[in-house]
Amino acid sequence: MTSCRAQPSAPTGSSDRSPRRAASPGPRARRVARPAAYADADLDGLFTYCLSVMCEHDAAIAALGEALALAERQQERGRRPEAPGVARSWLYALVRWCCLRRLTLQRERGVGAGPRAVGEDAQRRRELAMLAWPEAAGTTHEQREALELAVRHRLTPAEVARVLRLTDQAARALLTTATCEVERTTAALAAVDSAHCPAMATLSGDDRRVLLGPTLRRELVRHVDECPACRLVAQRAMAGLGWPGTAPAGRARLAVVRAPR
């Protein structure tokens, strides 16, 4: 989902001191009064994000561990945001930063995935397959990253903006254009599923949803645009979804992988 770009500076969250911390008599009391750096309920989503970026379980676990340790250090220094929406986007920004940093180091050092225990491969392949999203095959890297945060992780546009270090307006525009591409792919796949067009069947072949990539997706969408029968199927499939660019976030439910405990 994510490619290596210039590393963002590590998010620190809010530096404001809460009234509870200000009134505490000493460091020990302050530590007790503070909320936890993260909740157990956050772990599955954060691990899933790391796995989608790193594409390998051990690397994802290491990135998540680094991010959680960083969150705890920031928490001890009183730098954890306290507003729920801000705290959640802060955690995702931390794991994103750790993943990008590790990907950059891997590329520079030429380090690949290390050995793992026999018997883990099948389970890990199943979990990676859970992250597949054929309808997003036509999105750019930036669009896919924003969509994953909004749809799979259920972040609001404002939270997506904070994670990706965008303005709210830029994040909303990115999500809208990305959603339009998902809708076009969804319509094309509906035409494929109808199995009424021999030309479409030739293009799609077998097991199309697993193997759908940008090139095949582009050919399918082009065919739908040019074929009256497939275009009619696609229009019927997308009828009633409202204004273009608004459907998937409210409809799609994407899998989240359970984090190792």
XYZ file of C-alpha atoms in Angstrom:
261
model
C 0.000 0.000 0.000
C 2.733 2.384 0.821
C 5.900 3.197 -1.018
C 9.003 4.759 0.497
C 9.098 8.508 0.312
C 10.897 11.183 2.242
C 10.568 10.275 5.873
C 8.113 12.427 7.821
C 9.274 13.736 11.144
C 8.009 11.648 14.039
C 4.625 12.952 15.248
C 4.678 14.183 18.803
C 1.008 15.064 19.314
C -0.136 17.799 21.616
C 2.353 19.444 23.936
C -0.333 21.019 26.146
C -0.335 19.834 29.730
C -3.729 18.738 31.023
C -5.167 20.176 34.265
C -4.980 16.712 35.842
C -1.262 16.452 35.214
C -0.667 20.025 36.382
C -2.423 19.312 39.682
C -0.633 16.025 40.336
C 1.872 16.201 43.187
C 4.710 14.255 41.581
C 5.892 12.121 38.683
C 4.441 8.920 40.139
C 0.996 10.437 40.480
C 1.213 11.898 37.002
C 1.945 8.477 35.526
C -1.083 6.985 37.274
C -3.384 9.795 36.177
C -2.503 9.666 32.485
C -4.527 7.489 30.102
C -2.726 4.590 28.451
C -0.637 5.374 25.384
C -2.847 3.038 23.366
C -5.758 0.679 23.943
C -5.762 -3.042 23.253
C -8.622 -2.420 20.820
C -6.267 -0.306 18.691
C -3.752 -3.094 18.129
C -5.530 -5.041 15.392
C -5.998 -1.988 13.203
C -2.458 -0.766 13.773
C -1.001 -4.206 13.021
C -3.128 -4.491 9.882
C -1.831 -1.130 8.721
C 1.773 -2.221 9.315
C 1.159 -5.499 7.487
C -0.343 -3.741 4.477
C 2.695 -1.460 4.276
C 5.471 -3.940 5.071
C 3.823 -6.943 3.330
C 5.596 -9.341 5.692
C 4.557 -10.395 9.163
C 7.832 -10.189 11.056
C 8.589 -6.784 9.578
C 5.082 -5.604 10.464
C 5.425 -6.854 14.045
C 8.777 -5.102 14.410
C 7.399 -1.832 13.029
C 4.373 -2.005 15.308
C 6.563 -2.720 18.330
C 8.741 0.265 17.544
C 5.714 2.511 17.120
C 4.123 1.393 20.390
C 7.378 1.919 22.266
C 7.595 5.403 20.784
C 3.981 6.063 21.789
C 4.761 5.028 25.354
C 7.788 7.323 25.493
C 5.732 10.226 24.195
C 3.070 9.343 26.738
C 5.575 9.479 29.586
C 6.629 12.938 28.416
C 3.036 14.153 28.366
C 2.924 14.442 24.584
C 0.039 12.092 23.852
C -3.028 13.874 22.426
C -6.049 13.384 24.654
C -8.915 13.988 22.198
C -10.033 10.521 20.963
C -10.010 11.381 17.252
C -6.641 13.100 17.475
C -5.165 10.281 19.574
C -6.187 7.672 17.018
C -4.726 9.553 14.058
C -1.586 10.194 16.143
C -1.115 6.435 16.609
C -1.576 5.764 12.906
C 0.873 8.542 12.085
C 3.414 6.904 14.390
C 3.086 3.465 12.794
C 3.229 5.016 9.336
C 6.429 6.855 10.211
C 8.016 3.689 11.625
C 7.027 1.657 8.565
C 8.408 4.222 6.128
C 11.613 4.501 8.106
C 12.091 0.738 8.111
C 11.320 0.422 4.408
C 13.917 3.067 3.662
C 16.522 1.238 5.760
C 15.686 -2.079 4.097
C 16.101 -0.563 0.663
C 19.395 1.097 1.562
C 20.807 -2.063 3.163
C 19.313 -4.544 0.725
C 17.806 -6.516 3.588
C 15.072 -9.040 2.833
C 12.693 -11.003 5.010
C 14.340 -13.304 7.531
C 13.641 -17.039 8.059
C 10.479 -18.069 9.879
C 9.118 -21.181 11.525
C 7.825 -23.997 9.319
C 4.022 -24.076 9.221
C 3.527 -20.318 9.439
C 3.472 -19.732 5.689
C -0.107 -20.875 5.028
C -1.593 -18.799 7.844
C 0.436 -15.769 6.872
C -0.612 -16.076 3.244
C -4.244 -16.214 4.331
C -3.819 -13.089 6.416
C -2.104 -11.240 3.590
C -4.895 -12.344 1.243
C -7.382 -10.768 3.654
C -5.896 -7.391 2.730
C -6.748 -7.775 -0.960
C -9.099 -5.116 -2.320
C -9.705 -5.733 -6.051
C -11.943 -2.689 -6.430
C -9.025 -0.425 -5.481
C -6.797 -1.735 -8.279
C -7.150 1.463 -10.300
C -6.080 3.886 -7.591
C -2.737 5.613 -7.312
C -0.474 4.975 -4.339
C -1.632 8.173 -2.627
C -5.291 7.395 -3.280
C -4.994 3.827 -2.019
C -3.246 4.902 1.173
C -5.966 7.430 1.950
C -8.721 4.948 1.104
C -7.240 2.251 3.327
C -7.246 4.624 6.272
C -10.788 5.795 5.581
C -12.435 2.492 4.654
C -10.516 -0.346 6.289
C -9.559 1.607 9.413
C -12.671 3.826 9.527
C -10.782 7.080 10.026
C -12.594 10.319 9.310
C -11.320 12.631 6.544
C -9.878 14.915 9.224
C -8.024 11.982 10.781
C -6.754 10.878 7.363
C -5.466 14.402 6.822
C -3.526 14.294 10.093
C -1.996 10.885 9.352
C -0.906 11.873 5.836
C 0.040 15.430 6.841
C -2.432 17.011 4.429
C -4.926 19.798 4.795
C -8.498 18.693 5.397
C -9.459 19.977 1.957
C -6.658 18.052 0.239
C -7.551 14.852 2.095
C -11.213 15.135 1.137
C -10.319 15.760 -2.506
C -7.970 12.774 -2.500
C -10.631 10.524 -0.987
C -13.253 11.697 -3.466
C -11.122 11.009 -6.543
C -10.023 7.669 -5.099
C -13.607 6.674 -4.386
C -14.583 7.488 -7.963
C -11.932 5.060 -9.208
C -13.200 2.358 -6.855
C -16.730 2.904 -8.145
C -15.567 2.537 -11.757
C -13.834 -0.726 -10.920
C -16.859 -1.974 -8.977
C -19.049 -1.278 -11.991
C -16.636 -3.095 -14.310
C -16.540 -6.127 -11.995
C -20.332 -6.196 -11.966
C -20.229 -6.481 -15.753
C -17.702 -9.305 -15.431
C -19.908 -11.140 -12.935
C -22.933 -10.907 -15.224
C -21.131 -13.253 -17.679
C -23.228 -11.957 -20.582
C -20.379 -10.659 -22.733
C -17.918 -13.081 -24.405
C -15.386 -10.292 -24.895
C -15.488 -9.453 -21.193
C -15.079 -13.138 -20.292
C -12.021 -13.322 -22.517
C -10.509 -10.300 -20.808
C -11.207 -11.383 -17.253
C -10.414 -15.094 -17.360
C -10.649 -17.096 -14.120
C -10.146 -15.995 -10.538
C -10.300 -12.389 -11.680
C -10.882 -10.752 -8.312
C -7.713 -12.141 -6.793
C -5.541 -11.425 -9.817
C -7.019 -8.055 -10.744
C -4.202 -5.549 -11.189
C -3.953 -2.065 -12.685
C -3.432 -3.298 -16.262
C -6.364 -5.722 -16.291
C -8.509 -3.229 -14.475
C -7.749 -0.582 -17.094
C -8.754 -2.988 -19.886
C -11.983 -3.960 -18.122
C -12.993 -0.351 -17.512
C -12.203 0.555 -21.120
C -14.320 -2.341 -22.362
C -17.255 -1.272 -20.184
C -16.996 2.233 -21.628
C -17.077 0.853 -25.180
C -19.543 -2.063 -24.880
C -23.239 -1.034 -24.672
C -24.295 -4.290 -22.976
C -21.596 -4.154 -20.305
C -22.144 -0.447 -19.784
C -25.831 -1.092 -19.079
C -24.951 -3.777 -16.513
C -22.485 -1.417 -14.864
C -25.010 1.405 -14.713
C -27.576 -0.862 -13.086
C -25.026 -2.071 -10.560
C -24.172 1.463 -9.506
C -27.730 2.827 -9.552
C -28.869 4.395 -6.310
C -25.405 4.941 -4.871
C -25.705 8.709 -4.890
C -23.184 11.223 -6.150
C -20.020 9.741 -7.702
C -17.230 9.482 -5.184
C -19.419 8.879 -2.146
C -20.252 5.149 -2.142
C -17.449 2.908 -0.803
C -16.682 4.511 2.544
C -20.240 3.909 3.679
C -20.626 0.455 2.080
C -17.332 -1.427 2.158
C -16.236 -3.467 5.158
C -12.651 -4.567 4.747
C -10.933 -7.202 6.848
C -8.673 -6.404 9.775
C -5.999 -8.925 10.794
C -5.719 -9.840 14.458
C -2.462 -8.645 15.966
C -0.224 -11.154 17.772
C -0.780 -10.917 21.526
